[in-house]
Amino acid sequence: MWCWWRRLVVGQSETAVADLVDMFLLLLLPSGGDELQGIKKGIMELADLIVVNKADGDLKDAAGRSAAEYASALRLLHLVNADWVPEVLTCSSLEGTGIPAIWERIGDFRSLMEETGTLDRKRAEQARRWMWGEVDENLLSAFRGHPEVRQKLAELEAKVSQAQLTPSAAAQMLLDAFQGA
């Protein structure tokens, strides 16, 4: 799993995260309507459960409003899982309120995924993607570490940057160097 985590840290997309987990829980803070507009539609479409935290003190009402806005937004999105309709819950990690309801929904989700066979299918697909991720990472490492590739890389990058060589031509030259052509 370490290689996947490293990829995430350097900016792997949200879909990579969804490919790694059984359940995608999106944890959000209370926000105004303008901030809701800034939330990526794609990440909300991936979520199996959305939780608005900080539903306590001065932010309790704002958390409730945010949860209602996110729930309305969810109705307009394409569902990733035909067997499950995502919900929006609120909680307070400070006070511990809402946490039991979150755990209950997580349990409901897991039970449904097990009953429908979705969990097994998802884990099989995760294993295949992990395998190909390992292949990609190892091939790229071998490619970049190849002596002839390293020797030509700086020059070809400079030529591409200065539009003296097309990216495709440079890539082919590096692949030829790697393959010993």
PDB file of N, CA and C in Angstrom, residues 102-171:
ATOM      1  N   ILE A 102     -23.196   7.864  12.217  1.00  0.00           N
ATOM      2  CA  ILE A 102     -22.226   7.654  11.135  1.00  0.00           C
ATOM      3  C   ILE A 102     -21.801   6.192  11.112  1.00  0.00           C
ATOM      4  N   TRP A 103     -21.447   5.647  12.270  1.00  0.00           N
ATOM      5  CA  TRP A 103     -21.036   4.238  12.346  1.00  0.00           C
ATOM      6  C   TRP A 103     -22.165   3.309  11.897  1.00  0.00           C
ATOM      7  N   GLU A 104     -23.390   3.675  12.236  1.00  0.00           N
ATOM      8  CA  GLU A 104     -24.532   2.851  11.814  1.00  0.00           C
ATOM      9  C   GLU A 104     -24.646   2.828  10.294  1.00  0.00           C
ATOM     10  N   ARG A 105     -24.513   3.976   9.662  1.00  0.00           N
ATOM     11  CA  ARG A 105     -24.597   4.043   8.197  1.00  0.00           C
ATOM     12  C   ARG A 105     -23.415   3.312   7.549  1.00  0.00           C
ATOM     13  N   ILE A 106     -22.243   3.405   8.154  1.00  0.00           N
ATOM     14  CA  ILE A 106     -21.081   2.656   7.640  1.00  0.00           C
ATOM     15  C   ILE A 106     -21.387   1.159   7.691  1.00  0.00           C
ATOM     16  N   GLY A 107     -21.954   0.704   8.804  1.00  0.00           N
ATOM     17  CA  GLY A 107     -22.330  -0.706   8.930  1.00  0.00           C
ATOM     18  C   GLY A 107     -23.384  -1.110   7.916  1.00  0.00           C
ATOM     19  N   ASP A 108     -24.378  -0.236   7.712  1.00  0.00           N
ATOM     20  CA  ASP A 108     -25.422  -0.507   6.716  1.00  0.00           C
ATOM     21  C   ASP A 108     -24.813  -0.641   5.318  1.00  0.00           C
ATOM     22  N   PHE A 109     -23.897   0.262   5.017  1.00  0.00           N
ATOM     23  CA  PHE A 109     -23.240   0.247   3.707  1.00  0.00           C
ATOM     24  C   PHE A 109     -22.475  -1.061   3.513  1.00  0.00           C
ATOM     25  N   ARG A 110     -21.689  -1.423   4.523  1.00  0.00           N
ATOM     26  CA  ARG A 110     -20.891  -2.648   4.419  1.00  0.00           C
ATOM     27  C   ARG A 110     -21.797  -3.875   4.252  1.00  0.00           C
ATOM     28  N   SER A 111     -22.857  -3.932   5.035  1.00  0.00           N
ATOM     29  CA  SER A 111     -23.781  -5.071   4.935  1.00  0.00           C
ATOM     30  C   SER A 111     -24.378  -5.170   3.535  1.00  0.00           C
ATOM     31  N   LEU A 112     -24.815  -4.049   3.011  1.00  0.00           N
ATOM     32  CA  LEU A 112     -25.401  -4.047   1.672  1.00  0.00           C
ATOM     33  C   LEU A 112     -24.368  -4.458   0.622  1.00  0.00           C
ATOM     34  N   MET A 113     -23.160  -3.943   0.729  1.00  0.00           N
ATOM     35  CA  MET A 113     -22.117  -4.269  -0.237  1.00  0.00           C
ATOM     36  C   MET A 113     -21.759  -5.756  -0.179  1.00  0.00           C
ATOM     37  N   GLU A 114     -21.766  -6.328   1.025  1.00  0.00           N
ATOM     38  CA  GLU A 114     -21.500  -7.760   1.157  1.00  0.00           C
ATOM     39  C   GLU A 114     -22.653  -8.584   0.583  1.00  0.00           C
ATOM     40  N   GLU A 115     -23.891  -8.190   0.890  1.00  0.00           N
ATOM     41  CA  GLU A 115     -25.071  -8.928   0.413  1.00  0.00           C
ATOM     42  C   GLU A 115     -25.172  -8.947  -1.107  1.00  0.00           C
ATOM     43  N   THR A 116     -24.834  -7.843  -1.742  1.00  0.00           N
ATOM     44  CA  THR A 116     -24.967  -7.746  -3.201  1.00  0.00           C
ATOM     45  C   THR A 116     -23.744  -8.276  -3.946  1.00  0.00           C
ATOM     46  N   GLY A 117     -22.685  -8.597  -3.219  1.00  0.00           N
ATOM     47  CA  GLY A 117     -21.444  -9.050  -3.857  1.00  0.00           C
ATOM     48  C   GLY A 117     -20.585  -7.908  -4.365  1.00  0.00           C
ATOM     49  N   THR A 118     -21.048  -6.691  -4.160  1.00  0.00           N
ATOM     50  CA  THR A 118     -20.308  -5.519  -4.641  1.00  0.00           C
ATOM     51  C   THR A 118     -18.957  -5.394  -3.961  1.00  0.00           C
ATOM     52  N   LEU A 119     -18.904  -5.712  -2.674  1.00  0.00           N
ATOM     53  CA  LEU A 119     -17.639  -5.586  -1.938  1.00  0.00           C
ATOM     54  C   LEU A 119     -16.577  -6.513  -2.514  1.00  0.00           C
ATOM     55  N   ASP A 120     -16.931  -7.763  -2.779  1.00  0.00           N
ATOM     56  CA  ASP A 120     -15.970  -8.704  -3.362  1.00  0.00           C
ATOM     57  C   ASP A 120     -15.518  -8.253  -4.750  1.00  0.00           C
ATOM     58  N   ARG A 121     -16.475  -7.775  -5.559  1.00  0.00           N
ATOM     59  CA  ARG A 121     -16.115  -7.304  -6.904  1.00  0.00           C
ATOM     60  C   ARG A 121     -15.202  -6.070  -6.819  1.00  0.00           C
ATOM     61  N   LYS A 122     -15.521  -5.181  -5.908  1.00  0.00           N
ATOM     62  CA  LYS A 122     -14.713  -3.968  -5.763  1.00  0.00           C
ATOM     63  C   LYS A 122     -13.290  -4.313  -5.306  1.00  0.00           C
ATOM     64  N   ARG A 123     -13.172  -5.220  -4.365  1.00  0.00           N
ATOM     65  CA  ARG A 123     -11.845  -5.605  -3.883  1.00  0.00           C
ATOM     66  C   ARG A 123     -11.041  -6.326  -4.962  1.00  0.00           C
ATOM     67  N   ALA A 124     -11.709  -7.118  -5.781  1.00  0.00           N
ATOM     68  CA  ALA A 124     -11.011  -7.781  -6.888  1.00  0.00           C
ATOM     69  C   ALA A 124     -10.484  -6.730  -7.867  1.00  0.00           C
ATOM     70  N   GLU A 125     -11.304  -5.726  -8.184  1.00  0.00           N
ATOM     71  CA  GLU A 125     -10.875  -4.650  -9.083  1.00  0.00           C
ATOM     72  C   GLU A 125      -9.757  -3.830  -8.447  1.00  0.00           C
ATOM     73  N   GLN A 126      -9.832  -3.597  -7.133  1.00  0.00           N
ATOM     74  CA  GLN A 126      -8.764  -2.886  -6.433  1.00  0.00           C
ATOM     75  C   GLN A 126      -7.449  -3.653  -6.540  1.00  0.00           C
ATOM     76  N   ALA A 127      -7.517  -4.969  -6.389  1.00  0.00           N
ATOM     77  CA  ALA A 127      -6.308  -5.794  -6.481  1.00  0.00           C
ATOM     78  C   ALA A 127      -5.703  -5.710  -7.882  1.00  0.00           C
ATOM     79  N   ARG A 128      -6.563  -5.755  -8.911  1.00  0.00           N
ATOM     80  CA  ARG A 128      -6.053  -5.632 -10.281  1.00  0.00           C
ATOM     81  C   ARG A 128      -5.412  -4.258 -10.503  1.00  0.00           C
ATOM     82  N   ARG A 129      -6.073  -3.214 -10.035  1.00  0.00           N
ATOM     83  CA  ARG A 129      -5.504  -1.868 -10.208  1.00  0.00           C
ATOM     84  C   ARG A 129      -4.191  -1.705  -9.437  1.00  0.00           C
ATOM     85  N   TRP A 130      -4.132  -2.310  -8.254  1.00  0.00           N
ATOM     86  CA  TRP A 130      -2.912  -2.251  -7.461  1.00  0.00           C
ATOM     87  C   TRP A 130      -1.785  -2.952  -8.214  1.00  0.00           C
ATOM     88  N   MET A 131      -2.089  -4.129  -8.797  1.00  0.00           N
ATOM     89  CA  MET A 131      -1.083  -4.860  -9.563  1.00  0.00           C
ATOM     90  C   MET A 131      -0.542  -3.981 -10.690  1.00  0.00           C
ATOM     91  N   TRP A 132      -1.445  -3.374 -11.472  1.00  0.00           N
ATOM     92  CA  TRP A 132      -1.007  -2.533 -12.588  1.00  0.00           C
ATOM     93  C   TRP A 132      -0.304  -1.278 -12.099  1.00  0.00           C
ATOM     94  N   GLY A 133      -0.703  -0.774 -10.951  1.00  0.00           N
ATOM     95  CA  GLY A 133       0.007   0.362 -10.365  1.00  0.00           C
ATOM     96  C   GLY A 133       1.446  -0.001 -10.038  1.00  0.00           C
ATOM     97  N   GLU A 134       1.634  -1.192  -9.502  1.00  0.00           N
ATOM     98  CA  GLU A 134       2.984  -1.679  -9.203  1.00  0.00           C
ATOM     99  C   GLU A 134       3.798  -1.839 -10.496  1.00  0.00           C
ATOM    100  N   VAL A 135       3.157  -2.408 -11.522  1.00  0.00           N
ATOM    101  CA  VAL A 135       3.838  -2.567 -12.809  1.00  0.00           C
ATOM    102  C   VAL A 135       4.242  -1.193 -13.345  1.00  0.00           C
ATOM    103  N   ASP A 136       3.302  -0.258 -13.352  1.00  0.00           N
ATOM    104  CA  ASP A 136       3.590   1.094 -13.851  1.00  0.00           C
ATOM    105  C   ASP A 136       4.747   1.731 -13.092  1.00  0.00           C
ATOM    106  N   GLU A 137       4.676   1.663 -11.773  1.00  0.00           N
ATOM    107  CA  GLU A 137       5.705   2.303 -10.956  1.00  0.00           C
ATOM    108  C   GLU A 137       7.079   1.671 -11.180  1.00  0.00           C
ATOM    109  N   ASN A 138       7.125   0.346 -11.247  1.00  0.00           N
ATOM    110  CA  ASN A 138       8.406  -0.327 -11.436  1.00  0.00           C
ATOM    111  C   ASN A 138       8.968  -0.108 -12.838  1.00  0.00           C
ATOM    112  N   LEU A 139       8.093  -0.126 -13.835  1.00  0.00           N
ATOM    113  CA  LEU A 139       8.568   0.146 -15.191  1.00  0.00           C
ATOM    114  C   LEU A 139       9.100   1.573 -15.315  1.00  0.00           C
ATOM    115  N   LEU A 140       8.373   2.524 -14.753  1.00  0.00           N
ATOM    116  CA  LEU A 140       8.815   3.916 -14.815  1.00  0.00           C
ATOM    117  C   LEU A 140      10.135   4.103 -14.079  1.00  0.00           C
ATOM    118  N   SER A 141      10.279   3.443 -12.948  1.00  0.00           N
ATOM    119  CA  SER A 141      11.527   3.525 -12.192  1.00  0.00           C
ATOM    120  C   SER A 141      12.693   2.933 -12.997  1.00  0.00           C
ATOM    121  N   ALA A 142      12.452   1.784 -13.602  1.00  0.00           N
ATOM    122  CA  ALA A 142      13.502   1.161 -14.426  1.00  0.00           C
ATOM    123  C   ALA A 142      13.825   2.039 -15.631  1.00  0.00           C
ATOM    124  N   PHE A 143      12.801   2.617 -16.228  1.00  0.00           N
ATOM    125  CA  PHE A 143      12.982   3.481 -17.384  1.00  0.00           C
ATOM    126  C   PHE A 143      13.829   4.698 -17.018  1.00  0.00           C
ATOM    127  N   ARG A 144      13.425   5.391 -15.957  1.00  0.00           N
ATOM    128  CA  ARG A 144      14.151   6.605 -15.556  1.00  0.00           C
ATOM    129  C   ARG A 144      15.557   6.310 -15.058  1.00  0.00           C
ATOM    130  N   GLY A 145      15.755   5.117 -14.527  1.00  0.00           N
ATOM    131  CA  GLY A 145      17.079   4.749 -14.021  1.00  0.00           C
ATOM    132  C   GLY A 145      18.006   4.166 -15.081  1.00  0.00           C
ATOM    133  N   HIS A 146      17.493   3.918 -16.267  1.00  0.00           N
ATOM    134  CA  HIS A 146      18.301   3.334 -17.339  1.00  0.00           C
ATOM    135  C   HIS A 146      19.396   4.317 -17.740  1.00  0.00           C
ATOM    136  N   PRO A 147      20.647   3.860 -17.837  1.00  0.00           N
ATOM    137  CA  PRO A 147      21.753   4.779 -18.114  1.00  0.00           C
ATOM    138  C   PRO A 147      21.599   5.596 -19.395  1.00  0.00           C
ATOM    139  N   GLU A 148      21.166   4.974 -20.483  1.00  0.00           N
ATOM    140  CA  GLU A 148      21.029   5.712 -21.753  1.00  0.00           C
ATOM    141  C   GLU A 148      19.878   6.723 -21.690  1.00  0.00           C
ATOM    142  N   VAL A 149      18.825   6.384 -20.991  1.00  0.00           N
ATOM    143  CA  VAL A 149      17.699   7.313 -20.832  1.00  0.00           C
ATOM    144  C   VAL A 149      18.164   8.516 -20.011  1.00  0.00           C
ATOM    145  N   ARG A 150      18.839   8.257 -18.901  1.00  0.00           N
ATOM    146  CA  ARG A 150      19.336   9.356 -18.050  1.00  0.00           C
ATOM    147  C   ARG A 150      20.282  10.257 -18.818  1.00  0.00           C
ATOM    148  N   GLN A 151      21.092   9.670 -19.682  1.00  0.00           N
ATOM    149  CA  GLN A 151      22.060  10.447 -20.457  1.00  0.00           C
ATOM    150  C   GLN A 151      21.364  11.397 -21.429  1.00  0.00           C
ATOM    151  N   LYS A 152      20.262  10.956 -22.031  1.00  0.00           N
ATOM    152  CA  LYS A 152      19.581  11.756 -23.056  1.00  0.00           C
ATOM    153  C   LYS A 152      18.471  12.650 -22.496  1.00  0.00           C
ATOM    154  N   LEU A 153      18.016  12.368 -21.300  1.00  0.00           N
ATOM    155  CA  LEU A 153      16.822  13.006 -20.777  1.00  0.00           C
ATOM    156  C   LEU A 153      16.905  14.532 -20.710  1.00  0.00           C
ATOM    157  N   ALA A 154      17.938  15.080 -20.121  1.00  0.00           N
ATOM    158  CA  ALA A 154      18.038  16.538 -19.961  1.00  0.00           C
ATOM    159  C   ALA A 154      18.047  17.249 -21.312  1.00  0.00           C
ATOM    160  N   GLU A 155      18.798  16.708 -22.246  1.00  0.00           N
ATOM    161  CA  GLU A 155      18.878  17.323 -23.580  1.00  0.00           C
ATOM    162  C   GLU A 155      17.522  17.291 -24.284  1.00  0.00           C
ATOM    163  N   LEU A 156      16.844  16.144 -24.233  1.00  0.00           N
ATOM    164  CA  LEU A 156      15.558  16.023 -24.904  1.00  0.00           C
ATOM    165  C   LEU A 156      14.488  16.877 -24.222  1.00  0.00           C
ATOM    166  N   GLU A 157      14.509  16.953 -22.903  1.00  0.00           N
ATOM    167  CA  GLU A 157      13.557  17.826 -22.200  1.00  0.00           C
ATOM    168  C   GLU A 157      13.770  19.279 -22.611  1.00  0.00           C
ATOM    169  N   ALA A 158      15.022  19.697 -22.725  1.00  0.00           N
ATOM    170  CA  ALA A 158      15.325  21.075 -23.126  1.00  0.00           C
ATOM    171  C   ALA A 158      14.821  21.345 -24.543  1.00  0.00           C
ATOM    172  N   LYS A 159      15.043  20.397 -25.451  1.00  0.00           N
ATOM    173  CA  LYS A 159      14.592  20.584 -26.827  1.00  0.00           C
ATOM    174  C   LYS A 159      13.070  20.645 -26.914  1.00  0.00           C
ATOM    175  N   VAL A 160      12.383  19.838 -26.128  1.00  0.00           N
ATOM    176  CA  VAL A 160      10.918  19.871 -26.111  1.00  0.00           C
ATOM    177  C   VAL A 160      10.445  21.204 -25.539  1.00  0.00           C
ATOM    178  N   SER A 161      11.066  21.644 -24.456  1.00  0.00           N
ATOM    179  CA  SER A 161      10.694  22.921 -23.830  1.00  0.00           C
ATOM    180  C   SER A 161      10.892  24.100 -24.770  1.00  0.00           C
ATOM    181  N   GLN A 162      11.885  24.007 -25.645  1.00  0.00           N
ATOM    182  CA  GLN A 162      12.181  25.095 -26.586  1.00  0.00           C
ATOM    183  C   GLN A 162      11.511  24.881 -27.945  1.00  0.00           C
ATOM    184  N   ALA A 163      10.617  23.913 -28.019  1.00  0.00           N
ATOM    185  CA  ALA A 163       9.881  23.594 -29.248  1.00  0.00           C
ATOM    186  C   ALA A 163      10.803  23.226 -30.411  1.00  0.00           C
ATOM    187  N   GLN A 164      11.963  22.679 -30.112  1.00  0.00           N
ATOM    188  CA  GLN A 164      12.882  22.204 -31.148  1.00  0.00           C
ATOM    189  C   GLN A 164      12.607  20.746 -31.507  1.00  0.00           C
ATOM    190  N   LEU A 165      11.790  20.104 -30.675  1.00  0.00           N
ATOM    191  CA  LEU A 165      11.486  18.689 -30.866  1.00  0.00           C
ATOM    192  C   LEU A 165      10.081  18.449 -30.307  1.00  0.00           C
ATOM    193  N   THR A 166       9.304  17.640 -30.999  1.00  0.00           N
ATOM    194  CA  THR A 166       7.957  17.364 -30.496  1.00  0.00           C
ATOM    195  C   THR A 166       8.037  16.410 -29.297  1.00  0.00           C
ATOM    196  N   PRO A 167       7.077  16.502 -28.386  1.00  0.00           N
ATOM    197  CA  PRO A 167       7.059  15.572 -27.260  1.00  0.00           C
ATOM    198  C   PRO A 167       7.015  14.115 -27.715  1.00  0.00           C
ATOM    199  N   SER A 168       6.264  13.833 -28.768  1.00  0.00           N
ATOM    200  CA  SER A 168       6.174  12.455 -29.267  1.00  0.00           C
ATOM    201  C   SER A 168       7.512  11.949 -29.773  1.00  0.00           C
ATOM    202  N   ALA A 169       8.215  12.791 -30.502  1.00  0.00           N
ATOM    203  CA  ALA A 169       9.523  12.387 -31.027  1.00  0.00           C
ATOM    204  C   ALA A 169      10.510  12.160 -29.887  1.00  0.00           C
ATOM    205  N   ALA A 170      10.498  13.046 -28.908  1.00  0.00           N
ATOM    206  CA  ALA A 170      11.405  12.897 -27.763  1.00  0.00           C
ATOM    207  C   ALA A 170      11.083  11.617 -26.991  1.00  0.00           C
ATOM    208  N   ALA A 171       9.792  11.369 -26.784  1.00  0.00           N
ATOM    209  CA  ALA A 171       9.388  10.158 -26.075  1.00  0.00           C
ATOM    210  C   ALA A 171       9.862   8.915 -26.822  1.00  0.00           C
TER     211      ALA A 171
END
